[in-house]
Amino acid sequence: MPSTIFLASSKGGRGVRPGFYPLILSVLLLPSAGIAAPIGPDVQIPSREEVVLRIDNSLPVIPKAERNSPELSPAILALQVRELIQRSRETGSPRPLGLAEGLLAQVPESEWTPDVYLIRATVLQRLHRFDDAEADLERVLQADPDNHQAWLTRYSIALVRGDIQGAEQACGLLEKVLPGLVAQSCSAELASMGDAPEQAFQDLQLSIQNSRNAHSSERDYALVTLADMASRLDMPVAGKLWAEALLQAPDDLYRRARFADWLLLNDQAKAVLPLTRDYVAVDTLAVLRAVAMTDLQHPQRQTLTEDLQRRFQEASWRGEFLHQWEYARFLLDVQGDARAGFEMAEANWQTQRAYPDRQLLVRAAIAAGKQDDLKRLGVESGAAL
Amino acid sequence: MTRIVSILLLVLFVCGSAHAHKASDSFLYWDAANQDSPGRLDIALVDLLGVMVLDSNGDNQVTWGELQDQQSGITEYLASRISMTAGEQNCAMDWRMAGLTQHSDGNYLAMEVKPNCPTESVEEQQLQYNLFFTEDPQHRALVMVRKDGNERLTVLSPGQRSLALADNPGLLQTAKTFLWEGMVHLWIGYDHILFLLALMLPAVLKRKKGRWVSVDSMGSAVKEVALVVTAFTLAHSITLVMATLGWVRFDIAWIETIIALSIVAAAINIVWPFLGGRLYLLGFGFGLIHGFGFASVLSDFLVNTGSLAVALASFNIGVELAQLAIVVVFVPAIFLLRRQWIYQRVILPVGITLIACTGMYWVWDRIPLA
């Protein structure tokens, strides 16, 4: 049929020129094409042999096939939930935390031990539900006031929320129930927010040197605290400390992210690329990589930026934004949208008030010309808290 | 030893605050215009892996073939957790594996669904979503509903498990819809137009003592028509409201027959005014019957609206506007033509005959005596 149209119109004279027919046809077909436009991303049908999912430890779920389901006693429950928290920590995925919540709901609370409440507090802490987490910790501490894990969790939650008084109380009690390097770390960390921050740093450094017999995990905790303090105090040694901390635990996403962040803020974007290369599935590290690529005008920055845009679009659709810090950083340092970056940093500030949150808020406010808003939020731009 | 284990866990707690990946989401797309499969659900393969054995040969990888072999199991699983109701009745859900798609965190299985509901009314459909909530209370369904070219986003969660697949339209939208329906119904419902024409024809040319007598002024013709149309409007408004509000019931087959009969009567009345010369009374009397006819059409649309008063008023105004449009075109035309030979000898007799014959045919066609 199209060939007939073409032949008829090729005769010339007053006929419609051949080029017009496709145009007319497309105009006629346009309404139906509009209706038929599918909703949602494209769907493909792979070949039967194509692998669509690989099952390994990097998966954020434990496959049904691998899960033996004995009757859930509180002890087994705590064990399985710990396994999920571990998987969330290793993969950086919140998915196992949801599964942990589902698992916890399978055992009635009347049967729960303080240990189960403690483990739930961790799940809630990681989901940024700090009030609920603190309520669980309160139960644990009422049943077992010497539970040092509960005091340390309470300390870290208080610190993230900017509740210095609560952090001091938790740290003070930790010193009583677990004297040693961990308690010295929290004590030095709090002291570094006061009048003599350098002195506090040196004190903890000395404590680490003098605690060669302490357990490696305690020394590791102290080292990460020291690196945190150095970053906050803007000390050049921070980079060396983060590198050392990462070497101790290369799989730990927190110290990898903090090290990358420090490098970026100290004009070492190039060093961030190898550090984040295998971690683009992790939002925090992917955003930091995108910031580095933007700084370096890297040829692949567009692909990563588009990927991140899609992730944040989905997160916005979901509405419950766990990654506000990351999104604010993305808006500010990749998209160059200071105003939107400040809004997101401010939203993040409502729940999280640790040093990186404050630092981002101040940077975004200055970039957006909103220094006055910092006063409203009770933040001093120069303070290293 | 206990202390060592505890400390290891401590470190885990404090250092594990890097955020990453995303929580469990499904993506539900709904486009009622796509009649073959209005729904599409994209399920993360990792979520499915947590509730089903997908790797049947245990080689630590899932192929598309393995997924295809699980189609009936997946379909059953979805059917047990996602349902749809239309009013009080359940709809059958016909799930079909469409293929593989990608979202920001990897591969998703795209499933298409076609609900088969006992009634056609989309507005009453409610989708109940209970996928993965037991296993993962952080799971969400991110929903996109496309309607009239607009896309609406929403989220289903353990606290919000049902989705109305069509919102009640707003008042303005209702008013616009029913105004248009009222106009369209008058224009495509030829019986009302024919009746109206039969009432208007004598306004410019009356039959007196076997002769046609034309009216002298446009003013008196308009006055006559205005009186007739107002009476007709008033009457059909009364019965339209009464019937729509359920105050009176009627048998639509007989109503349709009487409407047809009214056309025949009005046509014959032009030549032999056996019902009298007061056309407005005729308009009012038969208008009451025509109102029931409008009500029957209106009731077909009312299922879809929550604002009855707005719908009723708009529908009626729509009918009146359409009537007015006919009057505005028709009355000046017949007024100008009223003294012409061709009008008096051809157009008018043929027109009256056609109207009467059409009316009679409809009577024959509609009368519920078989």
Coordinates of C-alpha atoms in Angstrom, one line a residue, chain A residues 35 37-55 59-67 82 85-86 89 91-95 97-99 101-103 118-119 122 125-129 148-149 152-153 156 178-179 182 215 217-218 220-221 224 252-255 257 281-284 307 310-311 314 317-318 320 322-323 326 352, chain B residues 2-25 27-31 33 38 40 42 44-55 60-69 98-105 107-108 110 112 133-146 151 153-155 157:
Chain A
I35 CA -2.3 6.3 23.5
A37 CA 3.0 4.7 24.8
P38 CA 3.7 2.2 27.5
I39 CA 3.9 3.1 31.1
G40 CA 7.1 2.3 33.1
P41 CA 10.6 1.5 31.9
D42 CA 11.2 -0.8 28.9
V43 CA 10.7 -4.5 29.3
Q44 CA 12.9 -7.0 27.5
I45 CA 12.6 -10.8 27.2
P46 CA 16.0 -12.3 27.7
S47 CA 17.1 -15.7 26.3
R48 CA 16.4 -18.7 28.6
E49 CA 20.1 -19.0 29.4
E50 CA 20.7 -15.4 30.4
V51 CA 21.7 -15.0 34.0
V52 CA 19.4 -12.4 35.6
L53 CA 20.6 -12.6 39.2
R54 CA 23.8 -13.9 40.8
I55 CA 23.5 -15.2 44.3
L59 CA 23.1 -9.7 48.0
P60 CA 21.1 -7.7 50.5
V61 CA 18.8 -10.6 51.2
I62 CA 19.2 -14.2 52.5
P63 CA 17.6 -16.4 49.9
K64 CA 14.7 -18.5 51.0
A65 CA 16.6 -21.6 49.8
E66 CA 19.4 -20.9 52.3
R67 CA 17.2 -20.1 55.2
R82 CA 22.3 -9.8 63.8
I85 CA 22.4 -6.2 60.4
Q86 CA 25.8 -7.5 59.4
R89 CA 26.5 -3.1 57.1
T91 CA 26.4 -4.1 51.5
G92 CA 25.3 -0.7 52.7
S93 CA 21.7 -1.7 51.9
P94 CA 18.8 -0.8 54.1
R95 CA 16.9 -3.8 52.7
L97 CA 16.9 -3.9 58.0
G98 CA 13.3 -4.2 56.8
L99 CA 13.7 -8.0 56.7
E101 CA 11.9 -5.9 61.3
G102 CA 9.7 -8.5 59.7
L103 CA 11.6 -11.3 61.5
L118 CA 19.0 -4.2 72.1
I119 CA 19.3 -5.7 68.6
T122 CA 20.3 -1.2 66.4
Q125 CA 19.0 3.4 64.8
R126 CA 20.1 2.4 61.3
L127 CA 16.6 3.3 60.0
H128 CA 17.0 6.8 61.7
R129 CA 14.1 6.1 64.0
H148 CA 27.8 -1.5 78.0
Q149 CA 26.6 -2.2 74.5
L152 CA 27.5 2.8 73.8
T153 CA 24.6 2.7 71.3
S156 CA 26.3 7.2 69.4
L178 CA 33.5 -0.7 80.9
P179 CA 36.6 1.2 81.8
V182 CA 36.3 2.6 74.4
H215 CA 41.6 -6.0 72.2
S217 CA 38.4 -4.2 68.2
E218 CA 38.8 -1.7 71.0
D220 CA 40.1 -0.1 66.1
Y221 CA 37.2 1.8 67.7
V224 CA 38.1 5.6 64.0
D252 CA 33.9 -1.0 56.3
L253 CA 31.8 1.4 54.2
Y254 CA 31.7 4.1 56.9
R255 CA 35.5 4.7 57.0
A257 CA 33.2 7.1 52.8
A281 CA 26.1 0.5 44.3
V282 CA 26.5 2.3 47.6
D283 CA 24.8 5.7 47.4
T284 CA 27.2 7.5 49.7
D307 CA 22.2 6.9 37.5
R310 CA 17.3 8.0 38.9
R311 CA 18.1 6.7 42.4
E314 CA 12.9 6.8 43.1
W317 CA 8.7 8.9 45.0
R318 CA 9.1 6.5 48.0
E320 CA 10.9 8.2 53.2
L322 CA 17.1 7.9 54.3
H323 CA 19.8 9.4 52.2
E326 CA 23.9 12.1 50.1
Q352 CA 21.0 14.0 62.0
Chain B
T2 CA 31.8 -12.6 76.0
R3 CA 33.4 -9.3 76.2
I4 CA 35.3 -9.7 73.0
V5 CA 32.1 -10.6 71.1
S6 CA 30.3 -7.7 72.6
I7 CA 33.0 -5.3 71.6
L8 CA 33.0 -6.6 68.1
L9 CA 29.3 -5.9 67.9
L10 CA 29.9 -2.4 69.4
V11 CA 32.2 -1.5 66.6
L12 CA 29.6 -2.7 64.2
F13 CA 27.0 -0.4 65.6
V14 CA 29.0 2.7 65.7
C15 CA 30.7 2.5 62.4
G16 CA 27.9 1.2 60.3
S17 CA 26.2 4.5 59.4
A18 CA 27.1 4.7 55.7
H19 CA 23.9 4.8 53.7
A20 CA 23.5 2.9 50.6
H21 CA 21.4 1.0 48.1
K22 CA 17.8 1.2 48.7
A23 CA 15.0 -0.4 50.6
S24 CA 12.6 -2.9 49.0
D25 CA 10.3 -1.3 46.5
F27 CA 6.8 -0.5 41.0
L28 CA 3.1 -0.7 40.1
Y29 CA 1.9 1.0 37.0
W30 CA -1.7 1.4 36.1
D31 CA -3.1 2.6 32.8
A33 CA -6.6 2.9 28.7
P38 CA -3.9 -2.2 32.5
R40 CA 2.1 -3.8 35.4
D42 CA 7.8 -4.7 38.6
A44 CA 12.8 -6.9 42.5
L45 CA 14.4 -10.3 41.8
V46 CA 16.1 -10.1 45.2
D47 CA 12.7 -9.6 46.9
L48 CA 11.4 -12.6 45.1
L49 CA 14.5 -14.6 46.0
G50 CA 13.7 -14.1 49.7
V51 CA 10.3 -15.7 49.5
M52 CA 10.8 -18.3 46.7
V53 CA 13.3 -20.8 45.5
L54 CA 14.4 -19.4 42.2
D55 CA 17.7 -21.1 41.7
N60 CA 24.1 -19.8 42.6
Q61 CA 22.7 -18.0 39.6
V62 CA 19.2 -17.5 38.4
T63 CA 18.6 -17.6 34.7
W64 CA 15.6 -16.3 32.8
G65 CA 14.7 -19.9 32.0
E66 CA 14.5 -20.7 35.7
L67 CA 12.2 -17.8 36.3
Q68 CA 10.0 -18.8 33.4
D69 CA 9.7 -22.3 34.9
A98 CA 6.0 -9.8 30.6
G99 CA 9.8 -9.8 30.8
L100 CA 12.7 -8.3 32.6
T101 CA 13.2 -4.6 33.4
Q102 CA 15.6 -2.5 35.3
H103 CA 15.3 0.0 38.2
S104 CA 18.0 1.8 40.0
D105 CA 19.1 -1.2 42.1
N107 CA 16.8 -6.4 37.7
Y108 CA 13.1 -6.6 38.2
A110 CA 7.8 -7.3 35.0
E112 CA 1.3 -7.7 33.6
F133 CA 4.8 -6.6 54.0
T134 CA 5.0 -9.6 56.4
E135 CA 8.5 -10.4 55.5
D136 CA 9.6 -6.8 55.2
P137 CA 7.6 -4.0 56.8
Q138 CA 9.9 -1.5 55.1
H139 CA 8.7 -2.7 51.7
R140 CA 6.7 -0.2 49.6
A141 CA 4.8 -0.3 46.3
L142 CA 5.6 2.9 44.3
V143 CA 2.5 3.4 42.2
M144 CA 2.0 5.4 39.1
V145 CA -1.6 5.7 37.8
R146 CA -2.1 7.2 34.4
E151 CA 0.2 10.5 35.9
L153 CA 2.2 9.0 42.0
T154 CA 1.4 7.3 45.3
V155 CA 2.9 4.8 47.7
S157 CA 2.7 0.6 52.7

